[in-house]
Coordinates of C-alpha atoms in Angstrom, one line a residue:
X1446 CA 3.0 -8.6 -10.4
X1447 CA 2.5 -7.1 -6.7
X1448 CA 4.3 -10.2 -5.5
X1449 CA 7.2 -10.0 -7.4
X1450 CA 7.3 -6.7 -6.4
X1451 CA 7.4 -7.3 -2.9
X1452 CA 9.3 -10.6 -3.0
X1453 CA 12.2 -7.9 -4.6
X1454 CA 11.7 -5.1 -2.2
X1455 CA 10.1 -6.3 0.7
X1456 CA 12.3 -8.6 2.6
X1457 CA 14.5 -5.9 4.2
X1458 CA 12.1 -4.5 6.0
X1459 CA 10.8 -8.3 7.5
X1460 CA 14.9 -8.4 8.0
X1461 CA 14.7 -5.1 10.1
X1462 CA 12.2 -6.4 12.2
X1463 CA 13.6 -9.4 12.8
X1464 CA 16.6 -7.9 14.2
X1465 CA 14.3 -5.1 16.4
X1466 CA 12.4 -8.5 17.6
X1467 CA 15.5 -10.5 18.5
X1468 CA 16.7 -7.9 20.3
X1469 CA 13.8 -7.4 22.6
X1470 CA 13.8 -11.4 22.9
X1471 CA 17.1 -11.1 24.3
X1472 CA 16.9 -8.8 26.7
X1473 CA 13.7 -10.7 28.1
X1474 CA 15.9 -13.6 27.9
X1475 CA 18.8 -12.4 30.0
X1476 CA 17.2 -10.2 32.6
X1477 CA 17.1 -11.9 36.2
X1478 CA 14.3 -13.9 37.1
X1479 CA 14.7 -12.3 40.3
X1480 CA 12.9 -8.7 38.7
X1481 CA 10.2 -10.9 37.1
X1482 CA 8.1 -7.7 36.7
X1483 CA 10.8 -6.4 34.6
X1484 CA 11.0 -9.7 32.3
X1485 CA 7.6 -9.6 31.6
X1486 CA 7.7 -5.8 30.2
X1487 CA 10.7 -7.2 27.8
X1488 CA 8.4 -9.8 26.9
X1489 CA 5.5 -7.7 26.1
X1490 CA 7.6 -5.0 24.1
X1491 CA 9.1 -7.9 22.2
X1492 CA 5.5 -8.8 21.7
X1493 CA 4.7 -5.0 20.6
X1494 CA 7.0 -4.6 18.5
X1495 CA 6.2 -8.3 16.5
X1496 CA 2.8 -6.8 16.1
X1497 CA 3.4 -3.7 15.3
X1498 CA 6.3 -4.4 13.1
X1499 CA 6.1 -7.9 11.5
X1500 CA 9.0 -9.9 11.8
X1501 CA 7.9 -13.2 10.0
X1502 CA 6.4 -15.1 12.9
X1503 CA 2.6 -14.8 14.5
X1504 CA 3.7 -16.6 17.6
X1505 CA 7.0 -17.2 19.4
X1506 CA 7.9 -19.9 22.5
X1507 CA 11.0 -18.0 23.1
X1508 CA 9.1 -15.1 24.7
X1509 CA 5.6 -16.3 25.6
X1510 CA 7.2 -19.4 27.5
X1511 CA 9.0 -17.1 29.7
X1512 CA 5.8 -15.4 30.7
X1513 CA 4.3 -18.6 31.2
X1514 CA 6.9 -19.9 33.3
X1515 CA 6.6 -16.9 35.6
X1516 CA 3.0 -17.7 36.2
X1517 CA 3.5 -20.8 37.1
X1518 CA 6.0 -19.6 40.1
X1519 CA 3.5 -17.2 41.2
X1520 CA 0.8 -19.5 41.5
X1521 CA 3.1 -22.4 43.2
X1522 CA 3.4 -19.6 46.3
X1523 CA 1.3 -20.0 49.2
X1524 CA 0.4 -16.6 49.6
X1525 CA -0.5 -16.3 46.2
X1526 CA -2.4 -20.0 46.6
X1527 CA -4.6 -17.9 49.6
X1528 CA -6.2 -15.5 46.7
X1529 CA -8.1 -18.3 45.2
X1530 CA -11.6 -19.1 45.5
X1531 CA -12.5 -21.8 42.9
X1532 CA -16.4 -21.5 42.4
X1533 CA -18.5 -24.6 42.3
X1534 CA -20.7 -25.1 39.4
X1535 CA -24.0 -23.2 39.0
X1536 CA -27.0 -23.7 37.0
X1537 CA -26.1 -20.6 34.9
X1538 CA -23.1 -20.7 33.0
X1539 CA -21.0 -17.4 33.9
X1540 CA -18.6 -16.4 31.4
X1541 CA -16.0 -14.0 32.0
X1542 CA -14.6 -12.1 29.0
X1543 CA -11.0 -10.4 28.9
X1544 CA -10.0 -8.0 26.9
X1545 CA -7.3 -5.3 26.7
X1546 CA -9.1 -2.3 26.0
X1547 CA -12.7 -1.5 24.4
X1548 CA -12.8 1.1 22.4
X1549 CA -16.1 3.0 21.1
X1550 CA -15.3 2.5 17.8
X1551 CA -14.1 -0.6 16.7
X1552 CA -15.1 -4.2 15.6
X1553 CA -14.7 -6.6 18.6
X1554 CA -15.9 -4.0 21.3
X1555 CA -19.7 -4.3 19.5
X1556 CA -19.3 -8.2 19.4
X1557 CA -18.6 -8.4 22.7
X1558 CA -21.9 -6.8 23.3
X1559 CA -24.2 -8.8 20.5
X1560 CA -22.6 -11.7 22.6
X1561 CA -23.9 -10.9 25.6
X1562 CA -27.6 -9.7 24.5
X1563 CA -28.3 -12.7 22.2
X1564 CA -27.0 -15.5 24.7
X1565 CA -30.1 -15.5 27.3
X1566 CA -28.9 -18.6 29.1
X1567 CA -25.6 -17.2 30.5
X1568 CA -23.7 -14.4 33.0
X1569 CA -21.4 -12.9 31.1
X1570 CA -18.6 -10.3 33.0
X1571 CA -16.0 -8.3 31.5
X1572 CA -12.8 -7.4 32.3
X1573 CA -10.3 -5.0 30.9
X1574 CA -6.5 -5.5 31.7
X1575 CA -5.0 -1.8 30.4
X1576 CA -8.2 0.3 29.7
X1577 CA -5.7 3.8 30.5
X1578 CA -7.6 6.7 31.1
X1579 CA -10.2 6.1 28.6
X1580 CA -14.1 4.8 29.7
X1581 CA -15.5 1.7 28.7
X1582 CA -18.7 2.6 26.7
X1583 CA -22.1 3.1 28.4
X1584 CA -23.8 0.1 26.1
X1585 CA -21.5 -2.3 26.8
X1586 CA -21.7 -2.0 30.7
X1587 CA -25.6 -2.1 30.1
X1588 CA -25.3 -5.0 27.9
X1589 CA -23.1 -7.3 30.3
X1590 CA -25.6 -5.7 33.6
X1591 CA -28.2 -7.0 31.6
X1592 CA -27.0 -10.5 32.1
X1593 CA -25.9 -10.0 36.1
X1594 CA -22.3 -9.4 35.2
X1595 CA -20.5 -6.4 35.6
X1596 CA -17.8 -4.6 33.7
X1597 CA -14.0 -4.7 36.0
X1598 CA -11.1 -2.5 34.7
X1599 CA -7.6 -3.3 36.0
X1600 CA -5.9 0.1 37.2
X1601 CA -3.2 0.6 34.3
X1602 CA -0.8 1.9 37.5
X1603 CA -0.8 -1.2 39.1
X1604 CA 2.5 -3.9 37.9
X1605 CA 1.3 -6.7 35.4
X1606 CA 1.9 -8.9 38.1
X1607 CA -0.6 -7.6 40.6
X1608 CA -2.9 -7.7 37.4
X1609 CA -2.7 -11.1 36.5
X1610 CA -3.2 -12.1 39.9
X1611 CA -6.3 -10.6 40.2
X1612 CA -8.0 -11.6 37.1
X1613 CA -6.4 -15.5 37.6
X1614 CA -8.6 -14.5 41.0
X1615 CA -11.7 -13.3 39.3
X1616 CA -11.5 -16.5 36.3
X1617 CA -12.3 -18.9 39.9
X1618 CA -16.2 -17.6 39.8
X1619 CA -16.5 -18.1 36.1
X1620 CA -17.1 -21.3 34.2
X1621 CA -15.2 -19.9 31.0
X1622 CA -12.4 -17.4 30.4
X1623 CA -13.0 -16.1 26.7
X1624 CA -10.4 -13.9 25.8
X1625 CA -10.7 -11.0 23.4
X1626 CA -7.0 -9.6 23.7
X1627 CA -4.6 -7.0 21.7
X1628 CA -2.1 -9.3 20.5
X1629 CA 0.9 -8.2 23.0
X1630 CA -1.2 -8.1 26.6
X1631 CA 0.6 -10.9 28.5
X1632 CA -1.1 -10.5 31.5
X1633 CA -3.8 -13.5 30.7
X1634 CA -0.8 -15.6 30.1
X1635 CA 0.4 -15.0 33.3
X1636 CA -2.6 -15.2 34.9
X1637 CA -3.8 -18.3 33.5
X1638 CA -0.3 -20.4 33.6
X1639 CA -1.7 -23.0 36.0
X1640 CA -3.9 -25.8 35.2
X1641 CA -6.5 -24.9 38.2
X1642 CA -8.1 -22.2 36.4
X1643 CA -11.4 -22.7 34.0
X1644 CA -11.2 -23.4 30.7
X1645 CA -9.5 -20.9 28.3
X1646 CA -10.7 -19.8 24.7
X1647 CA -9.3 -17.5 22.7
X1648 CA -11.2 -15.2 20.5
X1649 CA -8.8 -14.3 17.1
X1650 CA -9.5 -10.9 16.9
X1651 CA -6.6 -10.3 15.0
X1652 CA -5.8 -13.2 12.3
X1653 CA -3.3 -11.3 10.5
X1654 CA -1.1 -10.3 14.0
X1655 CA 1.4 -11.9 16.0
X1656 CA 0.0 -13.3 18.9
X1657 CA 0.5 -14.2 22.9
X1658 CA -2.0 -16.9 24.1
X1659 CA -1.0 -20.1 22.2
X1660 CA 0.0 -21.5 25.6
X1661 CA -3.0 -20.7 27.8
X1662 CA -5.7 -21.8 25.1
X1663 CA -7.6 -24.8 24.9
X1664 CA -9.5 -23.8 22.3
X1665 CA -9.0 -20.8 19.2
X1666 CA -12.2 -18.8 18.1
X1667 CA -11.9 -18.3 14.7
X1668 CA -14.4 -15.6 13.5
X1669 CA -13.9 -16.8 9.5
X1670 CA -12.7 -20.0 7.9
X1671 CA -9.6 -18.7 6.4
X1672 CA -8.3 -17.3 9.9
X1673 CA -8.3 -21.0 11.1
X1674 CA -6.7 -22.7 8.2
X1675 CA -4.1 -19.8 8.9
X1676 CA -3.8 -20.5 12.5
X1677 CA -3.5 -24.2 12.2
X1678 CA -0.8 -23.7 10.2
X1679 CA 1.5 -21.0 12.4
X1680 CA 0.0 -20.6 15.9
X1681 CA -0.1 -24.1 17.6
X1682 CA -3.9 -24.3 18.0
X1683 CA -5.0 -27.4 21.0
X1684 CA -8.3 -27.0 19.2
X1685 CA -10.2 -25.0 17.2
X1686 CA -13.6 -23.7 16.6
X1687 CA -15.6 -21.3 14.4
X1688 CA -17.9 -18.7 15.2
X1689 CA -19.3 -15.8 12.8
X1690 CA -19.1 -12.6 13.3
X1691 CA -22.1 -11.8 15.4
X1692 CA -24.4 -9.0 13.4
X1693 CA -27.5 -7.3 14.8
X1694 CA -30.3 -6.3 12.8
X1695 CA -29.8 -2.3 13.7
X1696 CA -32.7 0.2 14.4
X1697 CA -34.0 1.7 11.4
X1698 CA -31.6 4.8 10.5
X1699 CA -34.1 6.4 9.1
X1700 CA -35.4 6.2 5.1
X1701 CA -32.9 6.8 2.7
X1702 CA -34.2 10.5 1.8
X1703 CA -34.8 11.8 5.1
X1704 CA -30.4 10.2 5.7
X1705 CA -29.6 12.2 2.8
X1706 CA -31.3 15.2 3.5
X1707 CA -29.9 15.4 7.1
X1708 CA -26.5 14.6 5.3
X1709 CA -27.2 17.0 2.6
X1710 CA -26.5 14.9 -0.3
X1711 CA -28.9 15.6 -3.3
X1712 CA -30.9 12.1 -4.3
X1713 CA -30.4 12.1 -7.8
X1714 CA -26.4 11.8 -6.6
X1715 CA -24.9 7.6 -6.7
X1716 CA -23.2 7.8 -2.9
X1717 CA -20.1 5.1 -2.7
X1718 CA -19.6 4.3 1.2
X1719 CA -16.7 3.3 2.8
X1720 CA -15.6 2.8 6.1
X1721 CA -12.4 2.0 8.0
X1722 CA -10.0 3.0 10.6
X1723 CA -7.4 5.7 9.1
X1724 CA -4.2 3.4 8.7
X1725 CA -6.4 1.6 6.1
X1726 CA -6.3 3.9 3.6
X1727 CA -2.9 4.8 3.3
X1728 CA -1.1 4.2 0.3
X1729 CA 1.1 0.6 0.3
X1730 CA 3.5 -0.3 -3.0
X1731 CA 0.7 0.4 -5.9
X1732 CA -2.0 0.4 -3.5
X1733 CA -3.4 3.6 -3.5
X1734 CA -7.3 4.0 -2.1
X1735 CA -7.3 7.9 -3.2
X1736 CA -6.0 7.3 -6.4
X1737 CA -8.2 4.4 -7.4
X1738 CA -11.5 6.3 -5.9
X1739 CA -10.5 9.3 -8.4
X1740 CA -10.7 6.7 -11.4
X1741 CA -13.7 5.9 -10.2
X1742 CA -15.3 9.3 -9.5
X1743 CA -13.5 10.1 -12.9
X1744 CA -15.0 7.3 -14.9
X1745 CA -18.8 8.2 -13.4
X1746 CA -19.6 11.8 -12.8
X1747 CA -22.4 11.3 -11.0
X1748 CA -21.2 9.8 -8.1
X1749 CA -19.8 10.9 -4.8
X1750 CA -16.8 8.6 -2.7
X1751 CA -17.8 9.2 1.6
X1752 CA -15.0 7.8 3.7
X1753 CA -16.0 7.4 7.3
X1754 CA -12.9 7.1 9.5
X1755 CA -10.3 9.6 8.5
X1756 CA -10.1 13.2 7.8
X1757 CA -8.5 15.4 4.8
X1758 CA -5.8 16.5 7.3
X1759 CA -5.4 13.0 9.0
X1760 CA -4.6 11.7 5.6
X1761 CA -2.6 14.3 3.8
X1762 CA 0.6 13.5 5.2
X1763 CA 0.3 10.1 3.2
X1764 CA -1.3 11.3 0.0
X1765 CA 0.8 10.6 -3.6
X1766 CA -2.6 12.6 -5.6
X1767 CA -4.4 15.4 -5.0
X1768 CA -7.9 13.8 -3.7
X1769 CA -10.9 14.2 -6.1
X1770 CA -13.5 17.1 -5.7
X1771 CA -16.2 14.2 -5.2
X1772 CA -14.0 12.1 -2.6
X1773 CA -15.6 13.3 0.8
X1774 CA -13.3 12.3 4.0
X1775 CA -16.1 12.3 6.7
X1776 CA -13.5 11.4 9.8
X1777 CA -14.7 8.7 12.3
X1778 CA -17.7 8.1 13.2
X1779 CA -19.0 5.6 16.4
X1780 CA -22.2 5.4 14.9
X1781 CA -22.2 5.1 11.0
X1782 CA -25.7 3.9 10.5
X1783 CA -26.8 7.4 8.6
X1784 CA -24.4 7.1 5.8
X1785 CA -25.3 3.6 5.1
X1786 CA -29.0 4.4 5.2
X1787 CA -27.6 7.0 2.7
X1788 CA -25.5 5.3 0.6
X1789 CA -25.8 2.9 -3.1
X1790 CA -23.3 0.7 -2.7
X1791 CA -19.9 0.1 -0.6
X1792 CA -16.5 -0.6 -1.5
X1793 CA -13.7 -1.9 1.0
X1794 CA -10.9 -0.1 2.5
X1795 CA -7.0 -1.3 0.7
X1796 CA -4.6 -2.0 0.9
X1797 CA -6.3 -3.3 4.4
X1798 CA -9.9 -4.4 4.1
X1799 CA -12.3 -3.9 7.2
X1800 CA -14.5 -6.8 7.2
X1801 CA -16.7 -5.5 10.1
X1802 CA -17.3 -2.5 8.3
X1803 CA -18.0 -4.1 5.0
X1804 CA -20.1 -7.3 6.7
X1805 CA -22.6 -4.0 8.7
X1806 CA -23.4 -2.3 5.5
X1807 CA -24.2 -5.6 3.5
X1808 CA -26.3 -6.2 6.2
X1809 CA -28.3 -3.1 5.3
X1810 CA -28.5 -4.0 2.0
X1811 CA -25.9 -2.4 -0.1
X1812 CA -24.2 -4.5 -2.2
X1813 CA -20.4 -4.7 -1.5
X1814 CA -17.0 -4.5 -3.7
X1815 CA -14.1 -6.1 -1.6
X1816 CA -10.3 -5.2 -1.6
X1817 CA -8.7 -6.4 -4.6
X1818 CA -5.7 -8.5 -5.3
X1819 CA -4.4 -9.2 -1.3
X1820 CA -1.3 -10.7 -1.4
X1821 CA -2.3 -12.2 2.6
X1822 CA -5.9 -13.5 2.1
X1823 CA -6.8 -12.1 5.9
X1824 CA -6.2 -8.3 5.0
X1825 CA -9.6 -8.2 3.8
X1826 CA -13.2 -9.5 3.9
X1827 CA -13.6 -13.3 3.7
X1828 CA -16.7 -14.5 4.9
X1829 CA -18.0 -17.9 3.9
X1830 CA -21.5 -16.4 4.3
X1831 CA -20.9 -14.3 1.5
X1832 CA -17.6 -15.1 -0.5
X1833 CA -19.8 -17.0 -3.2
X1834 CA -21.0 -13.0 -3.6
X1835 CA -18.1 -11.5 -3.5
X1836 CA -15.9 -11.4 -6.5
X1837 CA -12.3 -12.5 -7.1
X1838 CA -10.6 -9.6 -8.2
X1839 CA -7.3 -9.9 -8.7
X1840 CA -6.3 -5.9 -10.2
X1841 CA -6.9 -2.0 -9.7
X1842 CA -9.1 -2.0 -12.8
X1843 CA -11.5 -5.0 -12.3
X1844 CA -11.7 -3.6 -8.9
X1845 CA -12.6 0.1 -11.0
X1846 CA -14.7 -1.7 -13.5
X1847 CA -16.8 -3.6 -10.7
X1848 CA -17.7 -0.1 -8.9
X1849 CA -18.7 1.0 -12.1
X1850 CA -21.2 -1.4 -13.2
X1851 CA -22.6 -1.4 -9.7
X1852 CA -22.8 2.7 -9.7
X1853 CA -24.2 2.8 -13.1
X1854 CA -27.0 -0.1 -12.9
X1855 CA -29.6 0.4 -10.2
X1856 CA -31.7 -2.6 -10.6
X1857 CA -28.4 -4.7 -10.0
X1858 CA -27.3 -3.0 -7.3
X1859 CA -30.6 -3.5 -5.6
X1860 CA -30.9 -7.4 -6.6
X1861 CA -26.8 -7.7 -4.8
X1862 CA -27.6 -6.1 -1.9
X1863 CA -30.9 -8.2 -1.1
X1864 CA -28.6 -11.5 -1.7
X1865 CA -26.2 -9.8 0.6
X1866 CA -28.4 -8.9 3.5
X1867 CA -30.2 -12.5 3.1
X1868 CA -27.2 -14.3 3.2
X1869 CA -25.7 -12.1 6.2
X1870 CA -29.2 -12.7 8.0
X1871 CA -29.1 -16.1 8.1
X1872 CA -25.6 -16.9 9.2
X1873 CA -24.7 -13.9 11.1
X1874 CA -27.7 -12.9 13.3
X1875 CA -30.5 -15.9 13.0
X1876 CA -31.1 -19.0 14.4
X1877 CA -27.9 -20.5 12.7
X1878 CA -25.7 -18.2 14.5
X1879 CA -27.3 -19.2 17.9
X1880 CA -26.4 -22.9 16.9
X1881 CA -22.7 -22.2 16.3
X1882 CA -22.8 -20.6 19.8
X1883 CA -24.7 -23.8 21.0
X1884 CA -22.3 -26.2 19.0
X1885 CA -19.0 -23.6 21.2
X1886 CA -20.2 -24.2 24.4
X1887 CA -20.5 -27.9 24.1
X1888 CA -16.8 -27.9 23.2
X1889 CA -15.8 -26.5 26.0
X1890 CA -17.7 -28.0 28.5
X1891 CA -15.7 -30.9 27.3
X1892 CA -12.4 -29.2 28.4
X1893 CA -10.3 -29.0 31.1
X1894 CA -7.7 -25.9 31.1
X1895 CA -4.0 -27.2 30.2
X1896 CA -1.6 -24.4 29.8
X1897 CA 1.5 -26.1 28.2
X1898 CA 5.0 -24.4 26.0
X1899 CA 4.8 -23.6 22.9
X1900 CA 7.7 -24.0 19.8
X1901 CA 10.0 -21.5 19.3
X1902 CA 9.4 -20.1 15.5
X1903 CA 11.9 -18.7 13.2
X1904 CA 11.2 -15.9 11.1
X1905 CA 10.0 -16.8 7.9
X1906 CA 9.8 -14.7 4.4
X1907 CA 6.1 -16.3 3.1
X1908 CA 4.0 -14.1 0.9
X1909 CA 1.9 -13.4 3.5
X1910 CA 4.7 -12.0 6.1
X1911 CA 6.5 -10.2 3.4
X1912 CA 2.8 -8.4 2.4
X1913 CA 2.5 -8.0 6.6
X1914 CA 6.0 -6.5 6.9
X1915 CA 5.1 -4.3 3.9
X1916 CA 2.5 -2.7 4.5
X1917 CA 3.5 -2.2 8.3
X1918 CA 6.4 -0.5 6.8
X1919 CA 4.3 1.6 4.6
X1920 CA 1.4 2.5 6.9
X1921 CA 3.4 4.7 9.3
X1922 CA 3.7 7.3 5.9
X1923 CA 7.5 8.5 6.4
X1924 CA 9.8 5.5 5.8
X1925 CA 9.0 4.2 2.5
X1926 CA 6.7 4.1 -0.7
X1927 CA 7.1 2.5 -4.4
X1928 CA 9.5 5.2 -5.5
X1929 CA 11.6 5.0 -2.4
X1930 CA 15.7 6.2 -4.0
X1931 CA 17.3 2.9 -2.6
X1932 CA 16.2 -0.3 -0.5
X1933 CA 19.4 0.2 1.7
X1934 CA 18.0 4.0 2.7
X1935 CA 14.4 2.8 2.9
X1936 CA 15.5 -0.2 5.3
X1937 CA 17.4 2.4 6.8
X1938 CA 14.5 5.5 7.6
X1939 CA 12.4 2.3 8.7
X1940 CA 14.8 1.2 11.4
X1941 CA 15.1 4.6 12.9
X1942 CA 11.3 4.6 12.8
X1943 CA 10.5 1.3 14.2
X1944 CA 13.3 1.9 17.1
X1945 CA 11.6 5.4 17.8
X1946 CA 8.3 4.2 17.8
X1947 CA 9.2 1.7 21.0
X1948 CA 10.8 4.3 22.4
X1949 CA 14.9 3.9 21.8

């Protein structure tokens, strides 16, 4: 069994981890609260390298209560006190989104968007803590105009300090501070350490990370059922709430000849789609994407595998087998809708789903395969919309034996993908998606911002942070695979890795 397998092999690299974590923690811990500039850097690589690296814990008191404390100093000085301009209430509600950066591709950037576009009764403004050098996309900025917002980016140069001020600034004309954060920003948590700030929700983009945040939110955002039972059970939720993933019907991309003609893919050809960021795809214990997609092109010679999201050279450094003639790596792609107007069916990303990417192209109609056996539930699509669709499959070869059937029966693979895109339309863009939006702001109108400590964790060894540590392990291609000569040298080669990669 995979478990077993990693129950034998994986605990040294969550033990690694640990010990890269603690260190950081430390440091944070002992530097003088006279250079709290310098504190809250330890904090946020002890942060970093918790997400990046998983060391058995998705939040931590010992670190985010140090930031918290520093925010409430800040905000107890008068000259800091002088900034503030609380807002009185207005007739429109004004919402004011964080995030850390928005990328063009990428899941929670396009939500943020749908948000704004589909709520008609509110102001929505953005802004972006540590965007760098890179520009926030044109459609978002018209999306949150649209509303009478604007988008705000936070000069990267300035110290996390000066940041937080200014956004706990900005949150004073806003009703709502929504947060949509990469799991190690601890600037909201400084800027939002006082009680005279509005209400705080945060928007778990990232179920299966580490987190900052627990102690400035009144309220988590779940996106999916099982991210909540998850987070009531290792983030110290006040509250919670759930809101779907917010879909939008897309333009038409075109018919499906006039896609594969521009594509040049022949129609008589069965076209398998899948999409996901590269790191997906890389090869984790026996999980191997490239090697399962050559049973399946194997098995069924007239189909053809497209992966959107990586390239033939971006992946070769990670590959165990020589990709199949038929498995097409089409690199990433900001705008995917032509090889889902192409496509038969789809088939998610392991040994990390991408439920985004899976949810937009059931929405299209193709019927969907999801990841198989996940030994931590939230690496892969689970959607109560569709999980009564979506079958249980617990091996590589049911997963192999599901593609097939759907490749080689048509009129199935038509009747799935019209239960999919029903099911998807009513929950995920509809009027049922407007009421879960409805049914959010009436919860938080109802609260009243109380920032507060959280428990220090210890690290624990649960299936799911063992899978978590694994595949972190695994994902950066040079430390360790299933054949790896000795745990000692894999734990090893990963420590040097780990202690490279945030910078020692």
């Amino acid at each position: 069994m995979v478990i077993e397998k990693m129950y034998s092999q994986g605990p040294g690299f969550l033990e690694v981890n640990e010990e890269v974590y603690q260190r950081y923690a430390r440091l944070a811990e002992d530097s003088p609260d006279s250079d709290p500039e310098k504190k809250l850097n330890l904090v946020q690589m002890a942060a970093l390298s918790a997400t990046r690296f998983h060391s058995g814990r998705f939040a931590d008191g010992k670190i985010e209560n140090l930031a918290l404390r520093i925010g409430q100093k800040l905000a107890a000085d008068p000259q800091v006190q002088a900034i503030y301009s609380p807002s009185g209430r207005h007739r429109q509600r004004r919402v004011l989104h964080v995030a850390t950066k928005l990328a063009h591709i990428g899941g929670h950037t396009r939500m943020l968007r749908i948000w704004a576009e589909r709520d008609h009764d509110s102001q929505h403004s953005v802004v972006v803590t540590d965007q760098g050098k890179s520009e926030v996309p044109s459609w978002l900025h018209r999306a949150v105009e649209g509303t009478g917002g604007q988008v705000i980016g936070l000069e990267p140069e300035r110290s996390l300090i000066d940041r937080a001020l200014t956004l706990s600034a900005l949150s004073r004309q806003a009703d709502v501070v929504c947060l949509h954060l990469h799991s190690f920003d601890v600037i909201p948590v400084v800027a939002f350490a006082v009680a005279n700030v509005p209400p705080c929700v945060l928007i778990d983009i990232a179920d299966h990370e580490f987190w900052l945040g627990s102690t400035i939110a009144d309220l988590n955002v779940n996106l999916r059922a099982e991210g909540a039972r998850f987070a009531a059970r290792r983030r110290f939720p006040k509250q919670s709430s759930l809101l779907p993933i917010p879909l939008e019907v897309l333009p038409a991309a075109g018919d499906r000849t006039s896609a594969r003609r521009e594509l040049g893919i022949p129609d008589e050809q069965v076209m398998v789609l899948t999409v996901g960021r590269a790191e997906k795809y890389r090869p984790c214990l026996p999980y191997d994407f490239v090697a399962t997609a050559n049973r399946i092109l194997d098995r069924n010679p007239g189909a053809h595998l497209y992966l959107v999201g990586e390239t033939r050279e971006g992946i070769e450094p990670y590959l165990r087998v020589k990709p199949h003639a038929r498995l097409h790596f089409m690199g990433p792609k900001e705008d995917p809708s032509r090889f889902r107007a192409a496509a038969d069916l789809y088939v998610e990303s392991f040994p990390f789903g991408s439920q985004t990417a899976l949810l937009e192209s059931a929405l299209t109609g193709l019927p969907a395969i999801p990841a198989y056996d996940r030994a931590f539930p939230l690496l892969g699509t689970n959607d109560d919309a569709i999980n009564h669709l979506l079958p249980n499959l617990t091996s590589e070869s049911e997963y192999i034996d599901a593609t097939s059937r759907l490749i080689q029966d048509a009129a199935y693979r038509t009747q799935l993908g019209s239960q999919f895109q029903d099911c998807l339309q009513r929950d995920h863009i509809g009027a049922r998606w407007d009421e879960h939006l409805a049914a959010l702001y009436g919860q938080i109108d109802r609260l009243t911002h109380a920032p507060a400590p959280i428990p220090e964790t210890e690290s624990r060894a649960d299936a799911e942070d063992i899978a978590l540590s694994i595949w972190h392990a695994a994902a950066d291609g040079e430390n360790w695979t299933i054949e790896a000569p000795s745990r000692k040298l894999g734990q090893q080669r990963h420590a040097a890795f780990v202690n490279r990669d945030l910078g020692n």
